[in-house]
Amino acid sequence: MIQLRELHKSYLVQGNKIPALLGIDLSIKKGEIYGIIGHSGAGKSTLIRCMNLLERPTTGEVIIDGVDLTKLDDRRLQEQRRHVGMIFQHFNLLSSATVGDNIAFPLKLAKRPKAEIKQKVDELLKLVGLEDHRDKYPAQLSGGQKQRVGIARALANDPKVLLCDEATSALDPQTTNSILALLLDINRKLGLTIVLITHEMQVIRSICDRVGVIDGGVIVEEGDVLEVFLKPKHPTTQEFVEQVADSHELREAVAHEKASGNRTIARVTFLGEQTYKPILFQTMRETGTVFSILQGTISRMKDTPYGQLVVELEGNAEQNKQAIEKLRERGLEVEVI
Amino acid sequence: MEWLELKNVDWSEIGIGTVDTLSMLGFSTLFTILIGLPLGVILFLTSRGQLLANRGFYLVASFIVNVLRSVPFIILMILLIPVTKAIVGTSLGVLGSIPPLVIGAAPFFARLVETSLREVDRGVTEAAQSMGASNWQIVWNVLLPEARSGLIAGITITTVALVSYTAMSGVIGGGGLGDLAIRYGYQRFQTDVMIVTVVILLVLVQILQSLGDRLVLKYSRK
């Protein structure tokens, strides 16, 4: 649905060229939720704004549903932009228009007939759960409600893609979750492709299918969220993963244990349904070894339950080896640290 | 306290003067808005970082506006006499005072428009762009409505300034209450006439200002 090819962007600041994006290649599939995570200044905001040409890339192609936006004249670009909705960190609603008029705004711009606009606005108000707020002004709404208006407005033209520019960064955790749930719901109901940028791993973990990690204007790591999350390779990715798992505590725990002699410490990863089965316990009983848990997480990534336990095996060498083999046979991933 | 008796006051002349002042004010405000609003929009759009950013154009337009604003109105009025004659055929009376009033006030109003458009959240313009709005649609559907209360405040300030300009135009035979004040109050030492005209002008300004304030409040959504 979205292809970015060799995207470069630099800004001219007082005669100096400041590079922001250094060759981004990205391919986002139809119907998926793709997350881009990065620190501030990493270029993520520039990247998402290049996807609808709010920022014009210095070189490179931005292909949305087969159309290269960089090759269009102003009028055709405006036309194409209607197929790409966008929501913003600070909502960017018209303060002088009511909720209903804000949602109607893109339809008015597209010169749709009045009756159609009214029907569409009704539908959208219902979709985002703001039926009772049609005649209020944005200043009378909470942050979460404002973002709901933003989402409804972005969906008015039935776009193929929804771009979310730090859409939850100005919201409290509870509201963030409700907005994320709404996005997920829309993604499923409408089959809409969603691209979001964030600096919060929590956001990626809750709703994204795939993730790209951006650092210094390049994508340093990319893949299925589960994959990237459980086995982060790049240091920046590891940092983000630590936001949600307490791996630094783990490192301390492991170091502490290792210091006290020759121990067998393993990281066991469960995925899917096996997460809730007593595989570890059974295996240990069969092989006659015992274990203690140093650290553990059992959680859910979008729809997939997963668990990651760091255990110390306290049997003899033979028993430990056997136990690890059995765990692997049963489909768990075991990594000896 | 002889003037308290108001024995020099010819109320029918005061009536005519008031009507003249109001018509000068009405027409000049109307034309000031018609010229100043687009001028302000253009100044804003061509300024740095905006939709039609054009440094050369902005500098020239900005310079002209500054020149017109820095000439004291009473001098501008005299300088413009030939221009006024060319436009409306006379430099006297209500008709002859309107062109200088507009030329004096429009640049001032244009600056107020530019400033209030600058107050509009850039993000909102960007959101409209992301929805495929054309520049014209952004001006008409985003910038002007979003700046509405600021623009009304600007119109109020401009109209009040025009009240004092209309009074000044009396000096070169512009008619209206200012003309009365100068001819009777100043040149013939009829203080009572002067006082009456001043009171009427004061009441006029009060009415305009409170009307403007009320509208600003009504349209403010922040």
JSON list of C-alpha atoms in Angstrom, two decimals, chain A residues 61-195:
[
{"chain": "A", "resi": 61, "resn": "GLU", "atom": "CA", "xyz": [9.67, 8.28, -4.10]},
{"chain": "A", "resi": 62, "resn": "VAL", "atom": "CA", "xyz": [6.52, 8.13, -2.02]},
{"chain": "A", "resi": 63, "resn": "ILE", "atom": "CA", "xyz": [4.18, 5.62, -3.61]},
{"chain": "A", "resi": 64, "resn": "ILE", "atom": "CA", "xyz": [0.72, 5.30, -2.11]},
{"chain": "A", "resi": 65, "resn": "ASP", "atom": "CA", "xyz": [-1.51, 2.67, -3.67]},
{"chain": "A", "resi": 66, "resn": "GLY", "atom": "CA", "xyz": [0.54, 2.76, -6.86]},
{"chain": "A", "resi": 67, "resn": "VAL", "atom": "CA", "xyz": [0.70, 6.55, -7.23]},
{"chain": "A", "resi": 68, "resn": "ASP", "atom": "CA", "xyz": [4.00, 8.35, -6.77]},
{"chain": "A", "resi": 69, "resn": "LEU", "atom": "CA", "xyz": [2.99, 11.50, -4.90]},
{"chain": "A", "resi": 70, "resn": "THR", "atom": "CA", "xyz": [6.25, 13.28, -5.60]},
{"chain": "A", "resi": 71, "resn": "LYS", "atom": "CA", "xyz": [5.45, 13.38, -9.32]},
{"chain": "A", "resi": 72, "resn": "LEU", "atom": "CA", "xyz": [2.02, 15.02, -9.01]},
{"chain": "A", "resi": 73, "resn": "ASP", "atom": "CA", "xyz": [1.13, 18.68, -9.59]},
{"chain": "A", "resi": 74, "resn": "ASP", "atom": "CA", "xyz": [-0.59, 20.62, -6.78]},
{"chain": "A", "resi": 75, "resn": "ARG", "atom": "CA", "xyz": [-4.12, 19.89, -7.87]},
{"chain": "A", "resi": 76, "resn": "ARG", "atom": "CA", "xyz": [-3.63, 16.14, -8.30]},
{"chain": "A", "resi": 77, "resn": "LEU", "atom": "CA", "xyz": [-1.71, 15.98, -5.05]},
{"chain": "A", "resi": 78, "resn": "GLN", "atom": "CA", "xyz": [-4.66, 17.59, -3.25]},
{"chain": "A", "resi": 79, "resn": "GLU", "atom": "CA", "xyz": [-6.88, 14.98, -4.86]},
{"chain": "A", "resi": 80, "resn": "GLN", "atom": "CA", "xyz": [-4.64, 12.11, -3.73]},
{"chain": "A", "resi": 81, "resn": "ARG", "atom": "CA", "xyz": [-4.35, 13.46, -0.20]},
{"chain": "A", "resi": 82, "resn": "ARG", "atom": "CA", "xyz": [-8.04, 12.75, 0.27]},
{"chain": "A", "resi": 83, "resn": "HIS", "atom": "CA", "xyz": [-7.17, 9.06, 0.23]},
{"chain": "A", "resi": 84, "resn": "VAL", "atom": "CA", "xyz": [-4.75, 9.52, 3.11]},
{"chain": "A", "resi": 85, "resn": "GLY", "atom": "CA", "xyz": [-6.20, 10.56, 6.46]},
{"chain": "A", "resi": 86, "resn": "MET", "atom": "CA", "xyz": [-4.02, 12.01, 9.18]},
{"chain": "A", "resi": 87, "resn": "ILE", "atom": "CA", "xyz": [-4.36, 12.59, 12.91]},
{"chain": "A", "resi": 88, "resn": "PHE", "atom": "CA", "xyz": [-2.08, 14.71, 15.03]},
{"chain": "A", "resi": 89, "resn": "GLN", "atom": "CA", "xyz": [-0.59, 14.91, 18.50]},
{"chain": "A", "resi": 90, "resn": "HIS", "atom": "CA", "xyz": [-2.34, 18.21, 19.18]},
{"chain": "A", "resi": 91, "resn": "PHE", "atom": "CA", "xyz": [-5.51, 17.23, 17.31]},
{"chain": "A", "resi": 92, "resn": "ASN", "atom": "CA", "xyz": [-5.48, 20.37, 15.11]},
{"chain": "A", "resi": 93, "resn": "LEU", "atom": "CA", "xyz": [-9.23, 20.80, 15.11]},
{"chain": "A", "resi": 94, "resn": "LEU", "atom": "CA", "xyz": [-10.94, 23.96, 13.90]},
{"chain": "A", "resi": 95, "resn": "SER", "atom": "CA", "xyz": [-11.66, 25.78, 17.15]},
{"chain": "A", "resi": 96, "resn": "SER", "atom": "CA", "xyz": [-14.33, 27.89, 15.47]},
{"chain": "A", "resi": 97, "resn": "ALA", "atom": "CA", "xyz": [-16.35, 24.89, 14.27]},
{"chain": "A", "resi": 98, "resn": "THR", "atom": "CA", "xyz": [-18.49, 22.41, 16.17]},
{"chain": "A", "resi": 99, "resn": "VAL", "atom": "CA", "xyz": [-17.64, 18.72, 16.41]},
{"chain": "A", "resi": 100, "resn": "GLY", "atom": "CA", "xyz": [-20.10, 17.99, 13.61]},
{"chain": "A", "resi": 101, "resn": "ASP", "atom": "CA", "xyz": [-18.66, 20.72, 11.38]},
{"chain": "A", "resi": 102, "resn": "ASN", "atom": "CA", "xyz": [-15.12, 19.57, 12.06]},
{"chain": "A", "resi": 103, "resn": "ILE", "atom": "CA", "xyz": [-15.99, 16.08, 10.88]},
{"chain": "A", "resi": 104, "resn": "ALA", "atom": "CA", "xyz": [-17.87, 17.51, 7.89]},
{"chain": "A", "resi": 105, "resn": "PHE", "atom": "CA", "xyz": [-14.90, 19.73, 6.99]},
{"chain": "A", "resi": 106, "resn": "PRO", "atom": "CA", "xyz": [-13.01, 17.38, 4.63]},
{"chain": "A", "resi": 107, "resn": "LEU", "atom": "CA", "xyz": [-16.29, 16.52, 2.89]},
{"chain": "A", "resi": 108, "resn": "LYS", "atom": "CA", "xyz": [-17.04, 20.19, 2.47]},
{"chain": "A", "resi": 109, "resn": "LEU", "atom": "CA", "xyz": [-13.58, 20.67, 0.97]},
{"chain": "A", "resi": 110, "resn": "ALA", "atom": "CA", "xyz": [-14.33, 17.84, -1.44]},
{"chain": "A", "resi": 111, "resn": "LYS", "atom": "CA", "xyz": [-17.64, 19.59, -2.32]},
{"chain": "A", "resi": 112, "resn": "ARG", "atom": "CA", "xyz": [-19.87, 16.64, -1.47]},
{"chain": "A", "resi": 113, "resn": "PRO", "atom": "CA", "xyz": [-23.65, 17.11, -1.48]},
{"chain": "A", "resi": 114, "resn": "LYS", "atom": "CA", "xyz": [-25.17, 18.26, 1.83]},
{"chain": "A", "resi": 115, "resn": "ALA", "atom": "CA", "xyz": [-27.32, 15.19, 2.39]},
{"chain": "A", "resi": 116, "resn": "GLU", "atom": "CA", "xyz": [-24.37, 12.88, 1.92]},
{"chain": "A", "resi": 117, "resn": "ILE", "atom": "CA", "xyz": [-22.28, 14.95, 4.34]},
{"chain": "A", "resi": 118, "resn": "LYS", "atom": "CA", "xyz": [-24.94, 14.77, 7.01]},
{"chain": "A", "resi": 119, "resn": "GLN", "atom": "CA", "xyz": [-25.32, 11.03, 6.68]},
{"chain": "A", "resi": 120, "resn": "LYS", "atom": "CA", "xyz": [-21.57, 10.48, 6.76]},
{"chain": "A", "resi": 121, "resn": "VAL", "atom": "CA", "xyz": [-21.14, 12.70, 9.83]},
{"chain": "A", "resi": 122, "resn": "ASP", "atom": "CA", "xyz": [-23.85, 10.73, 11.66]},
{"chain": "A", "resi": 123, "resn": "GLU", "atom": "CA", "xyz": [-22.08, 7.48, 10.82]},
{"chain": "A", "resi": 124, "resn": "LEU", "atom": "CA", "xyz": [-18.70, 8.75, 11.95]},
{"chain": "A", "resi": 125, "resn": "LEU", "atom": "CA", "xyz": [-20.01, 10.25, 15.20]},
{"chain": "A", "resi": 126, "resn": "LYS", "atom": "CA", "xyz": [-21.40, 6.84, 15.99]},
{"chain": "A", "resi": 127, "resn": "LEU", "atom": "CA", "xyz": [-18.19, 5.07, 15.05]},
{"chain": "A", "resi": 128, "resn": "VAL", "atom": "CA", "xyz": [-16.11, 7.16, 17.44]},
{"chain": "A", "resi": 129, "resn": "GLY", "atom": "CA", "xyz": [-18.80, 7.31, 20.11]},
{"chain": "A", "resi": 130, "resn": "LEU", "atom": "CA", "xyz": [-19.46, 11.05, 20.14]},
{"chain": "A", "resi": 131, "resn": "GLU", "atom": "CA", "xyz": [-23.14, 11.14, 19.15]},
{"chain": "A", "resi": 132, "resn": "ASP", "atom": "CA", "xyz": [-23.99, 13.41, 22.07]},
{"chain": "A", "resi": 133, "resn": "HIS", "atom": "CA", "xyz": [-21.30, 15.96, 21.34]},
{"chain": "A", "resi": 134, "resn": "ARG", "atom": "CA", "xyz": [-22.16, 17.00, 17.79]},
{"chain": "A", "resi": 135, "resn": "ASP", "atom": "CA", "xyz": [-22.86, 20.66, 18.62]},
{"chain": "A", "resi": 136, "resn": "LYS", "atom": "CA", "xyz": [-20.05, 21.21, 21.08]},
{"chain": "A", "resi": 137, "resn": "TYR", "atom": "CA", "xyz": [-16.91, 23.15, 20.28]},
{"chain": "A", "resi": 138, "resn": "PRO", "atom": "CA", "xyz": [-13.47, 21.53, 20.62]},
{"chain": "A", "resi": 139, "resn": "ALA", "atom": "CA", "xyz": [-12.65, 23.71, 23.65]},
{"chain": "A", "resi": 140, "resn": "GLN", "atom": "CA", "xyz": [-15.47, 21.95, 25.53]},
{"chain": "A", "resi": 141, "resn": "LEU", "atom": "CA", "xyz": [-14.02, 18.47, 24.96]},
{"chain": "A", "resi": 142, "resn": "SER", "atom": "CA", "xyz": [-11.39, 16.40, 26.77]},
{"chain": "A", "resi": 143, "resn": "GLY", "atom": "CA", "xyz": [-8.17, 15.39, 25.03]},
{"chain": "A", "resi": 144, "resn": "GLY", "atom": "CA", "xyz": [-9.44, 11.91, 24.27]},
{"chain": "A", "resi": 145, "resn": "GLN", "atom": "CA", "xyz": [-12.67, 13.25, 22.82]},
{"chain": "A", "resi": 146, "resn": "LYS", "atom": "CA", "xyz": [-10.74, 15.73, 20.68]},
{"chain": "A", "resi": 147, "resn": "GLN", "atom": "CA", "xyz": [-8.66, 12.90, 19.26]},
{"chain": "A", "resi": 148, "resn": "ARG", "atom": "CA", "xyz": [-11.85, 10.98, 18.52]},
{"chain": "A", "resi": 149, "resn": "VAL", "atom": "CA", "xyz": [-13.07, 13.96, 16.53]},
{"chain": "A", "resi": 150, "resn": "GLY", "atom": "CA", "xyz": [-9.67, 13.99, 14.79]},
{"chain": "A", "resi": 151, "resn": "ILE", "atom": "CA", "xyz": [-10.07, 10.32, 13.90]},
{"chain": "A", "resi": 152, "resn": "ALA", "atom": "CA", "xyz": [-13.63, 10.78, 12.64]},
{"chain": "A", "resi": 153, "resn": "ARG", "atom": "CA", "xyz": [-12.50, 13.73, 10.54]},
{"chain": "A", "resi": 154, "resn": "ALA", "atom": "CA", "xyz": [-9.58, 11.75, 9.11]},
{"chain": "A", "resi": 155, "resn": "LEU", "atom": "CA", "xyz": [-11.95, 8.95, 8.11]},
{"chain": "A", "resi": 156, "resn": "ALA", "atom": "CA", "xyz": [-14.57, 11.17, 6.45]},
{"chain": "A", "resi": 157, "resn": "ASN", "atom": "CA", "xyz": [-13.21, 10.72, 2.93]},
{"chain": "A", "resi": 158, "resn": "ASP", "atom": "CA", "xyz": [-12.95, 6.91, 3.32]},
{"chain": "A", "resi": 159, "resn": "PRO", "atom": "CA", "xyz": [-9.17, 6.97, 3.08]},
{"chain": "A", "resi": 160, "resn": "LYS", "atom": "CA", "xyz": [-7.04, 3.92, 2.28]},
{"chain": "A", "resi": 161, "resn": "VAL", "atom": "CA", "xyz": [-4.38, 4.93, 4.75]},
{"chain": "A", "resi": 162, "resn": "LEU", "atom": "CA", "xyz": [-4.46, 6.61, 8.14]},
{"chain": "A", "resi": 163, "resn": "LEU", "atom": "CA", "xyz": [-1.32, 8.37, 9.32]},
{"chain": "A", "resi": 164, "resn": "CYS", "atom": "CA", "xyz": [-1.02, 8.94, 13.07]},
{"chain": "A", "resi": 165, "resn": "ASP", "atom": "CA", "xyz": [1.55, 11.55, 14.07]},
{"chain": "A", "resi": 166, "resn": "GLU", "atom": "CA", "xyz": [2.17, 10.91, 17.79]},
{"chain": "A", "resi": 167, "resn": "ALA", "atom": "CA", "xyz": [-1.59, 10.62, 18.14]},
{"chain": "A", "resi": 168, "resn": "THR", "atom": "CA", "xyz": [-1.55, 9.49, 21.75]},
{"chain": "A", "resi": 169, "resn": "SER", "atom": "CA", "xyz": [1.47, 11.36, 23.07]},
{"chain": "A", "resi": 170, "resn": "ALA", "atom": "CA", "xyz": [-0.60, 14.16, 24.57]},
{"chain": "A", "resi": 171, "resn": "LEU", "atom": "CA", "xyz": [-3.02, 11.79, 26.31]},
{"chain": "A", "resi": 172, "resn": "ASP", "atom": "CA", "xyz": [-2.97, 10.05, 29.68]},
{"chain": "A", "resi": 173, "resn": "PRO", "atom": "CA", "xyz": [-2.39, 6.27, 29.74]},
{"chain": "A", "resi": 174, "resn": "GLN", "atom": "CA", "xyz": [-6.04, 5.33, 30.11]},
{"chain": "A", "resi": 175, "resn": "THR", "atom": "CA", "xyz": [-7.17, 7.60, 27.28]},
{"chain": "A", "resi": 176, "resn": "THR", "atom": "CA", "xyz": [-4.25, 6.35, 25.20]},
{"chain": "A", "resi": 177, "resn": "ASN", "atom": "CA", "xyz": [-5.56, 2.82, 25.57]},
{"chain": "A", "resi": 178, "resn": "SER", "atom": "CA", "xyz": [-9.06, 3.77, 24.54]},
{"chain": "A", "resi": 179, "resn": "ILE", "atom": "CA", "xyz": [-7.78, 5.63, 21.47]},
{"chain": "A", "resi": 180, "resn": "LEU", "atom": "CA", "xyz": [-5.56, 2.66, 20.55]},
{"chain": "A", "resi": 181, "resn": "ALA", "atom": "CA", "xyz": [-8.52, 0.33, 20.93]},
{"chain": "A", "resi": 182, "resn": "LEU", "atom": "CA", "xyz": [-10.50, 2.57, 18.61]},
{"chain": "A", "resi": 183, "resn": "LEU", "atom": "CA", "xyz": [-7.71, 2.52, 16.02]},
{"chain": "A", "resi": 184, "resn": "LEU", "atom": "CA", "xyz": [-7.51, -1.25, 16.19]},
{"chain": "A", "resi": 185, "resn": "ASP", "atom": "CA", "xyz": [-11.27, -1.48, 15.84]},
{"chain": "A", "resi": 186, "resn": "ILE", "atom": "CA", "xyz": [-11.21, 0.77, 12.76]},
{"chain": "A", "resi": 187, "resn": "ASN", "atom": "CA", "xyz": [-8.35, -1.21, 11.27]},
{"chain": "A", "resi": 188, "resn": "ARG", "atom": "CA", "xyz": [-10.41, -4.38, 11.56]},
{"chain": "A", "resi": 189, "resn": "LYS", "atom": "CA", "xyz": [-13.78, -3.00, 10.59]},
{"chain": "A", "resi": 190, "resn": "LEU", "atom": "CA", "xyz": [-12.63, -0.97, 7.61]},
{"chain": "A", "resi": 191, "resn": "GLY", "atom": "CA", "xyz": [-9.49, -2.87, 6.64]},
{"chain": "A", "resi": 192, "resn": "LEU", "atom": "CA", "xyz": [-7.67, 0.44, 6.84]},
{"chain": "A", "resi": 193, "resn": "THR", "atom": "CA", "xyz": [-3.88, 0.55, 6.63]},
{"chain": "A", "resi": 194, "resn": "ILE", "atom": "CA", "xyz": [-2.54, 2.49, 9.62]},
{"chain": "A", "resi": 195, "resn": "VAL", "atom": "CA", "xyz": [0.91, 3.98, 10.00]}
]
